[in-house]
Coordinates of N, CA and C in Angstrom, one line a residue:
Chain A
Q658 N 21.9 -282.0 -117.5 CA 20.4 -282.0 -117.5 C 20.0 -283.3 -118.3
K659 N 19.1 -284.0 -117.7 CA 18.6 -285.2 -118.4 C 17.7 -284.7 -119.5
E660 N 17.6 -285.5 -120.6 CA 16.8 -285.2 -121.7 C 15.3 -285.2 -121.4
V661 N 14.9 -286.2 -120.6 CA 13.5 -286.3 -120.2 C 13.5 -286.5 -118.7
E662 N 12.8 -285.7 -118.0 CA 12.8 -285.7 -116.5 C 11.4 -285.9 -116.0
Q663 N 11.3 -286.8 -115.0 CA 10.1 -287.1 -114.3 C 10.3 -287.2 -112.8
N664 N 9.3 -286.9 -112.0 CA 9.4 -287.1 -110.6 C 9.2 -288.6 -110.4
S665 N 10.1 -289.2 -109.7 CA 10.1 -290.7 -109.5 C 8.9 -291.2 -108.6
G666 N 8.4 -290.2 -107.8 CA 7.3 -290.7 -106.9 C 7.8 -291.4 -105.7
P667 N 7.0 -292.3 -105.1 CA 5.7 -292.6 -105.6 C 4.6 -291.5 -105.4
L668 N 3.7 -291.5 -106.3 CA 2.6 -290.6 -106.2 C 1.4 -291.4 -105.8
S669 N 0.8 -291.0 -104.6 CA -0.3 -291.8 -104.1 C -1.6 -291.0 -104.2
V670 N -2.6 -291.6 -104.8 CA -3.9 -290.9 -105.2 C -5.0 -291.8 -104.7
P671 N -6.0 -291.2 -104.1 CA -7.2 -292.0 -103.7 C -8.0 -292.5 -104.9
E672 N -8.6 -293.6 -104.8 CA -9.4 -294.2 -105.9 C -10.5 -293.2 -106.2
G673 N -10.7 -293.0 -107.5 CA -11.8 -292.1 -108.0 C -11.3 -290.6 -108.2
A674 N -10.1 -290.3 -107.7 CA -9.6 -289.0 -107.9 C -8.8 -288.9 -109.2
I675 N -8.3 -287.6 -109.4 CA -7.5 -287.4 -110.7 C -6.0 -287.5 -110.3
A676 N -5.3 -288.3 -111.1 CA -3.9 -288.4 -110.9 C -3.2 -287.6 -112.0
S677 N -2.3 -286.8 -111.6 CA -1.6 -285.9 -112.5 C -0.1 -286.2 -112.6
L678 N 0.4 -286.5 -113.7 CA 1.8 -286.9 -113.9 C 2.4 -285.9 -114.8
N679 N 3.6 -285.5 -114.5 CA 4.3 -284.4 -115.2 C 5.7 -284.9 -115.8
C680 N 6.1 -284.2 -116.8 CA 7.3 -284.6 -117.5 C 7.9 -283.3 -118.2
T681 N 9.2 -283.1 -118.1 CA 9.8 -282.0 -118.8 C 10.9 -282.6 -119.7
Y682 N 11.2 -281.9 -120.8 CA 12.1 -282.3 -121.7 C 13.1 -281.2 -122.1
S683 N 14.2 -281.6 -122.6 CA 15.3 -280.5 -122.9 C 15.4 -280.1 -124.3
D684 N 15.0 -281.0 -125.2 CA 15.2 -280.6 -126.7 C 14.0 -279.8 -127.1
R685 N 14.2 -278.5 -127.2 CA 13.1 -277.6 -127.5 C 12.3 -277.9 -128.8
V686 N 13.0 -278.5 -129.7 CA 12.3 -278.7 -131.0 C 11.8 -280.1 -131.2
S687 N 11.7 -280.9 -130.1 CA 11.1 -282.2 -130.1 C 9.6 -282.1 -130.6
Q688 N 9.2 -283.2 -131.3 CA 7.9 -283.1 -132.0 C 7.0 -284.2 -131.5
S689 N 7.5 -285.2 -131.0 CA 6.6 -286.4 -130.7 C 6.8 -286.8 -129.2
F690 N 5.6 -287.0 -128.6 CA 5.6 -287.3 -127.1 C 4.7 -288.4 -126.8
F691 N 5.1 -289.2 -125.9 CA 4.4 -290.5 -125.6 C 4.3 -290.7 -124.1
W692 N 3.2 -291.3 -123.7 CA 3.1 -291.8 -122.3 C 2.9 -293.4 -122.4
Y693 N 3.8 -294.1 -121.6 CA 3.7 -295.5 -121.5 C 3.4 -295.9 -120.1
R694 N 2.7 -297.0 -119.9 CA 2.4 -297.5 -118.6 C 3.2 -298.9 -118.5
Q695 N 3.8 -299.1 -117.4 CA 4.6 -300.3 -117.2 C 4.3 -300.9 -115.8
Y696 N 3.7 -302.1 -115.9 CA 3.5 -302.8 -114.6 C 4.8 -303.6 -114.3
S697 N 5.0 -303.8 -113.0 CA 6.2 -304.5 -112.5 C 6.5 -305.8 -113.3
G698 N 7.7 -305.9 -113.8 CA 8.1 -307.1 -114.5 C 7.6 -307.3 -115.9
K699 N 6.9 -306.2 -116.4 CA 6.3 -306.3 -117.7 C 6.9 -305.2 -118.6
S700 N 6.7 -305.3 -119.9 CA 7.2 -304.3 -120.8 C 6.2 -303.2 -120.9
P701 N 6.7 -302.0 -121.3 CA 5.8 -300.8 -121.4 C 4.7 -301.0 -122.4
E702 N 3.6 -300.3 -122.1 CA 2.4 -300.3 -123.0 C 2.0 -298.9 -123.3
L703 N 1.9 -298.6 -124.6 CA 1.6 -297.2 -125.0 C 0.2 -296.8 -124.6
I704 N 0.1 -295.7 -123.9 CA -1.2 -295.2 -123.5 C -1.7 -294.0 -124.4
M705 N -0.8 -293.1 -124.6 CA -1.1 -291.9 -125.3 C 0.1 -291.4 -126.1
S706 N -0.2 -290.8 -127.3 CA 0.8 -290.0 -128.0 C 0.2 -288.7 -128.3
I707 N 1.1 -287.7 -128.3 CA 0.6 -286.3 -128.6 C 1.7 -285.6 -129.4
Y708 N 1.2 -284.8 -130.3 CA 2.2 -284.1 -131.2 C 2.0 -282.6 -131.3
S709 N 0.8 -282.1 -130.9 CA 0.5 -280.7 -131.0 C 0.2 -280.1 -129.6
N710 N 0.4 -278.8 -129.5 CA 0.1 -278.2 -128.2 C -1.4 -278.3 -127.9
G711 N -1.6 -278.4 -126.6 CA -3.0 -278.5 -126.1 C -3.3 -279.9 -125.5
D712 N -4.5 -280.2 -125.4 CA -5.0 -281.4 -124.8 C -5.4 -282.5 -125.8
K713 N -5.2 -283.7 -125.4 CA -5.7 -284.8 -126.2 C -6.3 -285.8 -125.2
E714 N -7.6 -286.1 -125.5 CA -8.3 -287.0 -124.5 C -8.6 -288.4 -125.2
D715 N -8.4 -289.4 -124.3 CA -8.8 -290.8 -124.8 C -9.3 -291.5 -123.5
G716 N -10.6 -291.6 -123.5 CA -11.2 -292.2 -122.3 C -10.9 -291.5 -121.0
R717 N -10.4 -292.2 -120.0 CA -10.1 -291.5 -118.8 C -8.7 -290.8 -118.8
F718 N -8.0 -290.9 -119.9 CA -6.7 -290.3 -120.0 C -6.7 -289.0 -120.8
T719 N -6.0 -288.0 -120.3 CA -5.8 -286.8 -121.1 C -4.3 -286.4 -121.1
A720 N -3.8 -286.3 -122.2 CA -2.4 -285.8 -122.4 C -2.4 -284.3 -122.7
Q721 N -1.5 -283.6 -122.0 CA -1.4 -282.2 -122.3 C 0.0 -281.8 -122.7
L722 N 0.2 -281.0 -123.7 CA 1.5 -280.6 -124.2 C 1.6 -279.1 -124.3
N723 N 2.7 -278.6 -123.8 CA 3.0 -277.2 -123.8 C 4.5 -277.1 -124.3
K724 N 4.6 -276.9 -125.6 CA 6.0 -276.8 -126.2 C 6.8 -275.6 -125.7
A725 N 6.1 -274.5 -125.5 CA 6.8 -273.3 -125.0 C 7.5 -273.5 -123.7
S726 N 6.8 -274.3 -122.8 CA 7.3 -274.6 -121.5 C 8.0 -275.9 -121.4
Q727 N 8.0 -276.6 -122.5 CA 8.7 -277.9 -122.6 C 8.2 -278.9 -121.6
Y728 N 6.9 -279.0 -121.4 CA 6.4 -280.0 -120.6 C 5.2 -280.7 -121.2
V729 N 5.1 -282.0 -120.7 CA 4.0 -282.8 -121.2 C 3.4 -283.5 -119.9
S730 N 2.1 -283.6 -119.8 CA 1.6 -284.2 -118.6 C 0.5 -285.2 -119.0
L731 N 0.2 -286.0 -118.1 CA -0.9 -287.0 -118.2 C -1.8 -287.0 -117.1
L732 N -3.1 -286.8 -117.4 CA -4.1 -286.8 -116.3 C -4.9 -288.1 -116.4
I733 N -5.1 -288.7 -115.3 CA -6.0 -289.9 -115.2 C -7.2 -289.6 -114.4
R734 N -8.3 -289.6 -115.0 CA -9.6 -289.3 -114.2 C -10.1 -290.6 -113.6
D735 N -10.9 -290.4 -112.6 CA -11.5 -291.6 -111.9 C -10.5 -292.7 -111.7
S736 N -9.5 -292.4 -111.1 CA -8.4 -293.4 -110.9 C -8.8 -294.7 -110.3
Q737 N -8.3 -295.8 -110.8 CA -8.7 -297.1 -110.4 C -7.4 -297.8 -109.8
P738 N -7.6 -298.8 -108.9 CA -6.4 -299.5 -108.4 C -5.6 -300.1 -109.5
S739 N -6.3 -300.5 -110.6 CA -5.5 -301.1 -111.7 C -4.7 -300.1 -112.5
D740 N -4.8 -298.8 -112.2 CA -3.9 -297.8 -112.7 C -2.6 -297.7 -112.0
S741 N -2.5 -298.4 -110.9 CA -1.2 -298.4 -110.2 C -0.1 -299.1 -111.0
A742 N 0.9 -298.3 -111.3 CA 1.9 -298.7 -112.2 C 3.0 -297.6 -112.3
T743 N 4.0 -297.9 -113.1 CA 5.0 -296.8 -113.4 C 4.7 -296.2 -114.7
Y744 N 4.6 -294.9 -114.8 CA 4.3 -294.3 -116.1 C 5.5 -293.6 -116.6
L745 N 5.8 -294.0 -117.8 CA 7.0 -293.5 -118.5 C 6.7 -292.4 -119.5
C746 N 7.3 -291.3 -119.4 CA 7.2 -290.3 -120.4 C 8.3 -290.5 -121.5
A747 N 8.0 -290.4 -122.7 CA 9.0 -290.6 -123.8 C 8.9 -289.5 -124.8
V748 N 10.1 -289.1 -125.3 CA 10.2 -288.0 -126.3 C 11.0 -288.4 -127.5
K749 N 10.6 -288.1 -128.6 CA 11.4 -288.3 -129.8 C 12.1 -286.9 -130.1
P750 N 13.4 -286.8 -129.9 CA 14.1 -285.6 -130.2 C 14.0 -285.3 -131.7
Y751 N 14.0 -284.0 -132.0 CA 14.0 -283.7 -133.4 C 15.2 -284.2 -134.2
S752 N 16.3 -284.2 -133.5 CA 17.6 -284.6 -134.1 C 17.7 -286.1 -134.4
S753 N 16.8 -286.8 -133.8 CA 16.8 -288.3 -133.9 C 15.9 -288.7 -135.1
A754 N 16.4 -289.6 -135.9 CA 15.6 -290.1 -137.0 C 14.6 -291.2 -136.5
S755 N 15.0 -291.8 -135.4 CA 14.1 -292.9 -135.0 C 14.1 -293.2 -133.5
K756 N 15.1 -292.9 -132.8 CA 15.1 -293.3 -131.4 C 14.3 -292.4 -130.5
I757 N 13.8 -293.0 -129.5 CA 12.9 -292.4 -128.5 C 13.6 -292.4 -127.1
I758 N 13.6 -291.3 -126.4 CA 14.2 -291.2 -125.1 C 13.2 -291.3 -124.0
F759 N 13.4 -292.1 -123.0 CA 12.5 -292.3 -121.9 C 12.9 -291.6 -120.7
G760 N 11.9 -291.1 -120.0 CA 12.2 -290.6 -118.6 C 12.3 -291.7 -117.7
S761 N 12.7 -291.4 -116.4 CA 12.9 -292.5 -115.4 C 11.6 -293.1 -114.9
G762 N 10.5 -292.4 -115.2 CA 9.2 -293.0 -114.8 C 8.7 -292.5 -113.4
T763 N 7.4 -292.4 -113.3 CA 6.8 -292.0 -112.0 C 5.9 -293.2 -111.6
R764 N 6.2 -293.6 -110.3 CA 5.4 -294.7 -109.8 C 4.1 -294.1 -109.2
L765 N 3.0 -294.6 -109.7 CA 1.7 -294.2 -109.2 C 1.0 -295.3 -108.4
S766 N 0.5 -294.9 -107.3 CA -0.2 -295.9 -106.5 C -1.6 -295.3 -106.2
I767 N -2.6 -296.1 -106.5 CA -4.0 -295.7 -106.3 C -4.5 -296.5 -105.1
R768 N -4.8 -295.7 -104.0 CA -5.2 -296.4 -102.8 C -6.7 -296.5 -102.7
P769 N -7.2 -297.6 -102.4 CA -8.7 -297.8 -102.3 C -9.4 -297.0 -101.3
Chain B
G1010 N -3.6 -303.7 -132.7 CA -2.3 -303.0 -132.7 C -1.2 -304.0 -133.2
A1011 N 0.0 -303.4 -133.5 CA 1.1 -304.2 -133.9 C 1.6 -305.1 -132.8
V1012 N 2.1 -306.3 -133.2 CA 2.5 -307.3 -132.2 C 4.0 -307.6 -132.4
V1013 N 4.7 -307.5 -131.2 CA 6.1 -307.8 -131.2 C 6.3 -308.9 -130.2
S1014 N 6.9 -310.0 -130.7 CA 7.1 -311.2 -129.9 C 8.6 -311.2 -129.5
Q1015 N 8.9 -311.5 -128.2 CA 10.2 -311.6 -127.7 C 10.4 -313.0 -127.0
H1016 N 11.5 -313.6 -127.2 CA 11.7 -314.9 -126.6 C 13.2 -315.1 -126.3
P1017 N 13.6 -315.7 -125.2 CA 12.7 -316.2 -124.1 C 12.3 -315.1 -123.2
S1018 N 11.3 -315.4 -122.3 CA 10.8 -314.4 -121.4 C 11.7 -314.3 -120.2
W1019 N 12.4 -315.4 -119.9 CA 13.4 -315.3 -118.8 C 14.5 -316.4 -119.1
V1020 N 15.7 -316.1 -118.6 CA 16.8 -317.0 -118.7 C 17.7 -316.9 -117.6
I1021 N 18.2 -318.0 -117.1 CA 19.2 -318.1 -116.1 C 20.4 -318.8 -116.6
C1022 N 21.6 -318.2 -116.5 CA 22.8 -318.8 -117.1 C 23.9 -318.6 -116.2
K1023 N 25.0 -319.4 -116.4 CA 26.2 -319.3 -115.7 C 27.1 -318.2 -116.2
S1024 N 27.9 -317.6 -115.4 CA 28.8 -316.6 -115.8 C 29.7 -317.1 -116.9
G1025 N 29.9 -316.3 -117.9 CA 30.8 -316.7 -119.0 C 30.1 -317.3 -120.2
T1026 N 28.9 -317.7 -120.1 CA 28.1 -318.2 -121.2 C 27.5 -317.1 -122.0
S1027 N 27.0 -317.4 -123.2 CA 26.3 -316.5 -124.1 C 24.9 -316.7 -124.2
V1028 N 24.1 -315.7 -124.3 CA 22.6 -315.8 -124.3 C 22.1 -315.1 -125.5
K1029 N 21.2 -315.7 -126.2 CA 20.6 -315.1 -127.4 C 19.1 -314.8 -127.1
I1030 N 18.7 -313.6 -127.4 CA 17.3 -313.1 -127.3 C 16.8 -312.8 -128.7
E1031 N 15.6 -313.3 -129.0 CA 15.0 -313.0 -130.3 C 13.8 -312.0 -130.1
C1032 N 13.7 -311.2 -131.1 CA 12.6 -310.2 -131.2 C 12.0 -310.3 -132.6
R1033 N 10.7 -310.6 -132.7 CA 10.0 -310.7 -133.9 C 8.8 -309.8 -134.1
S1034 N 8.7 -309.1 -135.2 CA 7.5 -308.4 -135.5 C 6.6 -309.3 -136.2
L1035 N 5.4 -309.6 -135.6 CA 4.6 -310.6 -136.2 C 3.6 -310.2 -137.3
D1036 N 3.2 -309.0 -137.3 CA 2.2 -308.6 -138.3 C 2.7 -307.3 -139.1
F1037 N 3.9 -307.0 -139.1 CA 4.4 -305.9 -139.9 C 5.9 -306.1 -140.1
Q1038 N 6.4 -305.5 -141.1 CA 7.9 -305.5 -141.3 C 8.5 -304.3 -140.7
A1039 N 9.6 -304.6 -140.0 CA 10.3 -303.6 -139.2 C 11.7 -303.4 -139.7
T1040 N 12.0 -302.4 -140.4 CA 13.4 -302.1 -140.9 C 14.2 -301.7 -139.7
T1041 N 13.6 -301.2 -138.7 CA 14.4 -300.8 -137.5 C 13.8 -301.4 -136.2
M1042 N 14.6 -301.9 -135.4 CA 14.2 -302.4 -134.1 C 15.1 -301.8 -133.1
F1043 N 14.7 -301.7 -131.8 CA 15.4 -301.1 -130.8 C 15.6 -302.1 -129.6
W1044 N 16.8 -302.0 -129.0 CA 17.0 -302.9 -127.8 C 17.2 -302.0 -126.6
Y1045 N 16.5 -302.2 -125.6 CA 16.6 -301.5 -124.3 C 17.0 -302.4 -123.2
R1046 N 17.6 -301.8 -122.2 CA 17.9 -302.6 -121.0 C 17.3 -301.8 -119.8
Q1047 N 16.8 -302.5 -118.9 CA 16.2 -301.8 -117.7 C 16.6 -302.5 -116.4
F1048 N 17.2 -301.8 -115.6 CA 17.6 -302.3 -114.2 C 16.4 -302.0 -113.3
P1049 N 16.4 -302.7 -112.2 CA 15.2 -302.6 -111.3 C 15.0 -301.1 -110.9
K1050 N 13.7 -300.7 -111.0 CA 13.3 -299.4 -110.6 C 14.0 -298.3 -111.4
Q1051 N 14.5 -298.6 -112.5 CA 15.1 -297.6 -113.4 C 14.4 -297.6 -114.7
S1052 N 14.7 -296.6 -115.5 CA 14.0 -296.4 -116.8 C 14.6 -297.3 -117.8
L1053 N 14.0 -297.3 -119.0 CA 14.6 -298.0 -120.1 C 15.7 -297.2 -120.7
M1054 N 16.8 -297.9 -120.9 CA 18.0 -297.3 -121.5 C 18.2 -297.9 -122.8
L1055 N 18.2 -297.1 -123.8 CA 18.4 -297.6 -125.2 C 19.9 -298.1 -125.3
M1056 N 20.0 -299.3 -125.8 CA 21.3 -299.9 -126.0 C 21.8 -299.7 -127.4
A1057 N 20.9 -300.0 -128.3 CA 21.3 -300.0 -129.7 C 20.1 -299.9 -130.6
T1058 N 20.3 -299.5 -131.8 CA 19.3 -299.5 -132.9 C 19.7 -300.5 -133.9
S1059 N 18.8 -301.4 -134.1 CA 19.1 -302.5 -135.0 C 18.5 -302.2 -136.4
N1060 N 19.3 -302.2 -137.4 CA 18.9 -301.9 -138.8 C 19.0 -303.1 -139.7
E1061 N 17.9 -303.4 -140.3 CA 17.9 -304.6 -141.2 C 18.9 -304.4 -142.3
G1062 N 19.7 -305.5 -142.4 CA 20.7 -305.5 -143.5 C 21.9 -304.7 -143.3
S1063 N 22.1 -304.1 -142.2 CA 23.3 -303.3 -141.9 C 23.7 -303.4 -140.4
K1064 N 24.8 -302.8 -140.1 CA 25.2 -302.8 -138.7 C 24.3 -302.1 -137.8
A1065 N 24.3 -302.5 -136.6 CA 23.5 -301.8 -135.5 C 24.2 -300.6 -135.1
T1066 N 23.5 -299.6 -134.6 CA 24.0 -298.4 -134.1 C 23.9 -298.4 -132.6
Y1067 N 25.1 -298.4 -132.0 CA 25.1 -298.6 -130.5 C 25.2 -297.2 -129.8
E1068 N 24.5 -297.1 -128.7 CA 24.6 -295.9 -127.9 C 25.9 -295.9 -127.1
Q1069 N 26.3 -294.7 -126.8 CA 27.5 -294.4 -126.1 C 27.6 -295.3 -124.8
G1070 N 28.7 -295.9 -124.6 CA 28.9 -296.7 -123.4 C 28.5 -298.2 -123.6
V1071 N 27.9 -298.6 -124.6 CA 27.4 -299.9 -124.9 C 28.5 -300.7 -125.7
E1072 N 29.0 -301.8 -125.2 CA 30.0 -302.5 -125.9 C 29.5 -303.3 -127.0
K1073 N 29.8 -303.0 -128.2 CA 29.3 -303.7 -129.4 C 29.8 -305.1 -129.5
D1074 N 31.0 -305.4 -129.0 CA 31.5 -306.7 -129.0 C 30.9 -307.6 -128.0
K1075 N 30.3 -307.0 -127.0 CA 29.6 -307.8 -125.9 C 28.1 -308.1 -126.3
F1076 N 27.5 -307.1 -126.8 CA 26.1 -307.2 -127.2 C 26.0 -307.2 -128.7
L1077 N 26.0 -308.4 -129.2 CA 25.9 -308.6 -130.6 C 24.5 -308.5 -131.2
I1078 N 24.3 -307.7 -132.1 CA 22.9 -307.6 -132.7 C 22.9 -308.0 -134.2
N1079 N 22.0 -308.8 -134.5 CA 21.8 -309.2 -135.9 C 20.4 -309.0 -136.3
H1080 N 20.2 -308.3 -137.4 CA 18.9 -308.0 -138.0 C 18.8 -308.5 -139.4
A1081 N 18.8 -309.8 -139.5 CA 18.9 -310.4 -140.8 C 17.7 -310.4 -141.7
S1082 N 16.5 -310.2 -141.1 CA 15.3 -310.1 -141.9 C 14.5 -308.9 -141.4
L1083 N 13.4 -308.7 -142.1 CA 12.5 -307.5 -141.8 C 11.6 -307.8 -140.6
T1084 N 11.7 -309.1 -140.1 CA 10.8 -309.4 -139.0 C 11.6 -310.0 -137.8
L1085 N 12.9 -310.0 -137.9 CA 13.6 -310.7 -136.8 C 14.9 -309.9 -136.5
S1086 N 15.1 -309.6 -135.2 CA 16.4 -309.1 -134.7 C 16.8 -309.9 -133.5
T1087 N 18.0 -310.2 -133.4 CA 18.5 -310.9 -132.2 C 19.6 -310.1 -131.5
L1088 N 19.6 -310.3 -130.2 CA 20.6 -309.7 -129.3 C 21.3 -310.9 -128.6
T1089 N 22.6 -310.9 -128.7 CA 23.4 -312.0 -128.1 C 24.3 -311.3 -127.0
V1090 N 24.1 -311.7 -125.8 CA 24.9 -311.2 -124.7 C 26.1 -312.2 -124.6
T1091 N 27.2 -311.8 -125.0 CA 28.4 -312.7 -125.0 C 29.1 -312.7 -123.7
S1092 N 29.6 -313.9 -123.3 CA 30.3 -314.0 -122.0 C 29.6 -313.2 -120.9
A1093 N 28.4 -313.6 -120.6 CA 27.6 -312.8 -119.7 C 28.2 -312.9 -118.3
H1094 N 28.1 -311.8 -117.5 CA 28.5 -311.7 -116.1 C 27.4 -311.2 -115.3
P1095 N 27.5 -311.4 -114.0 CA 26.3 -311.0 -113.1 C 25.9 -309.6 -113.3
E1096 N 26.8 -308.7 -113.6 CA 26.4 -307.3 -113.8 C 25.5 -307.1 -115.1
D1097 N 25.5 -308.1 -115.9 CA 24.6 -308.1 -117.1 C 23.2 -308.5 -116.8
S1098 N 23.0 -308.9 -115.6 CA 21.6 -309.3 -115.2 C 20.7 -308.1 -115.3
S1099 N 19.7 -308.2 -116.1 CA 18.8 -307.1 -116.3 C 17.6 -307.5 -117.0
F1100 N 16.7 -306.6 -117.3 CA 15.5 -306.9 -118.1 C 15.8 -306.3 -119.4
Y1101 N 15.8 -307.1 -120.5 CA 16.1 -306.6 -121.8 C 14.8 -306.6 -122.6
I1102 N 14.5 -305.5 -123.3 CA 13.3 -305.3 -124.0 C 13.6 -304.9 -125.4
C1103 N 12.9 -305.5 -126.4 CA 13.0 -305.0 -127.7 C 11.8 -304.3 -128.1
S1104 N 11.9 -303.4 -129.1 CA 10.7 -302.7 -129.6 C 10.9 -302.5 -131.1
A1105 N 9.8 -302.3 -131.7 CA 9.8 -302.1 -133.2 C 8.7 -301.1 -133.5
R1106 N 8.9 -300.4 -134.6 CA 7.9 -299.4 -135.1 C 7.4 -299.8 -136.4
P1107 N 6.1 -299.8 -136.5 CA 5.5 -300.1 -137.9 C 5.9 -299.0 -138.9
P1108 N 5.8 -299.3 -140.1 CA 6.3 -298.4 -141.1 C 5.5 -297.1 -141.0
L1109 N 6.2 -295.9 -141.2 CA 5.5 -294.6 -141.1 C 4.5 -294.5 -142.2
I1110 N 3.4 -293.9 -142.0 CA 2.4 -293.6 -143.0 C 2.6 -292.2 -143.6
G1111 N 2.5 -292.2 -144.9 CA 2.6 -290.8 -145.5 C 4.0 -290.4 -145.6
G1112 N 5.0 -291.3 -145.6 CA 6.4 -290.8 -145.7 C 7.0 -290.4 -144.4
R1113 N 8.0 -289.6 -144.5 CA 8.8 -289.3 -143.3 C 8.1 -288.2 -142.6
G1114 N 7.1 -288.5 -141.9 CA 6.4 -287.5 -141.1 C 6.6 -287.7 -139.6
F1115 N 6.0 -287.0 -138.8 CA 6.1 -287.1 -137.4 C 4.9 -287.8 -136.8
T1116 N 4.2 -288.5 -137.6 CA 3.0 -289.3 -137.0 C 3.3 -290.8 -137.1
N1117 N 2.5 -291.5 -136.5 CA 2.7 -293.0 -136.5 C 4.1 -293.4 -136.1
E1118 N 4.6 -292.8 -135.0 CA 5.9 -293.2 -134.5 C 5.8 -294.0 -133.2
K1119 N 4.7 -294.6 -133.1 CA 4.6 -295.4 -131.8 C 5.4 -296.6 -131.8
L1120 N 6.1 -296.9 -130.7 CA 6.9 -298.1 -130.5 C 6.0 -299.1 -129.9
F1121 N 6.2 -300.3 -130.4 CA 5.5 -301.5 -129.8 C 6.6 -302.4 -129.2
F1122 N 6.4 -302.8 -128.0 CA 7.4 -303.5 -127.2 C 7.1 -305.0 -127.2
G1123 N 8.2 -305.7 -127.2 CA 8.2 -307.2 -126.8 C 7.9 -307.3 -125.4
S1124 N 7.7 -308.5 -125.0 CA 7.3 -308.8 -123.6 C 8.5 -308.8 -122.6
G1125 N 9.7 -308.6 -123.2 CA 10.9 -308.5 -122.3 C 11.5 -309.9 -122.0
T1126 N 12.8 -309.8 -121.7 CA 13.5 -311.0 -121.2 C 14.3 -310.7 -119.9
Q1127 N 14.0 -311.4 -118.9 CA 14.7 -311.2 -117.6 C 15.9 -312.1 -117.6
L1128 N 17.0 -311.5 -117.7 CA 18.3 -312.3 -117.7 C 18.9 -312.3 -116.3
S1129 N 19.2 -313.5 -115.8 CA 19.9 -313.6 -114.5 C 21.1 -314.4 -114.7
V1130 N 22.3 -313.8 -114.4 CA 23.6 -314.5 -114.6 C 24.1 -314.8 -113.3
L1131 N 24.4 -316.1 -113.1 CA 24.8 -316.6 -111.8 C 26.4 -316.5 -111.6

C-alpha cells in the first residue's frame, strides 16, 4: 500500500463548477497535511496546509481532513482554466522528523 | 513567503560527466533541505535529506556515491550527479523549510521549493 494515494485523473471539470480532489494516507497518526499545485515543468506551489479535523477555507480553496477515515480532500470553488494543473497531496508521517511524502498527483483540467 | 533559489534551471550534458545543482534559501536559514526527483507524469520522489554540517540521509534505493550532497552552510545545499547517464535524466527539485516556530511542534512545516532543474543526459 502506498503511503499517500491519489487518483491520477485526469479530472475534467467545467469552468465555474466545484472541483473535488481526494487523497488517502496510510499512517494513521500523521499530523500534517498539505496540498500543492504543480504546473507542467514547474516546481510545486503550496496551496493549503491542514492539521486538524474539519474544514479549512482560503479563498476559493477548502481543505477537508478526516483523520478517522484517513483522508484529506481539496475543493476548488468557481473553477477557472488557470486552475488546470496537477495537484499533489502531501503528508508528514508522525514517524518522520522532517520529511514529507507526496502522492502521485491528480491532473485537473478545467474546460471553458 | 520564503524563497528558495535553485540553479541551473536546465542542463544538458554528455553521458559520463558530472553535474552540480545548487539550492539556496534566500531569506531564511535552513538546517535541513530536501532533494526530490520527478520523472514525467510521476510524483516527487524524495532522494535525500540534506543536513547542514553533517552527512545527508539517503532514501532507500538512492546511491549515495552517485548523488553527492553537500550542505556546507545554512543557506546552501548542492547535489552533484556524478557520471551521469541517460537514465538520470529527470527534473530535480530542492526544497527547504523555514525554522519551526515555537519549538518542535507540528505547525509551520511548510516546504518551499526551488524552481527545479531539468537534467537531460545525452
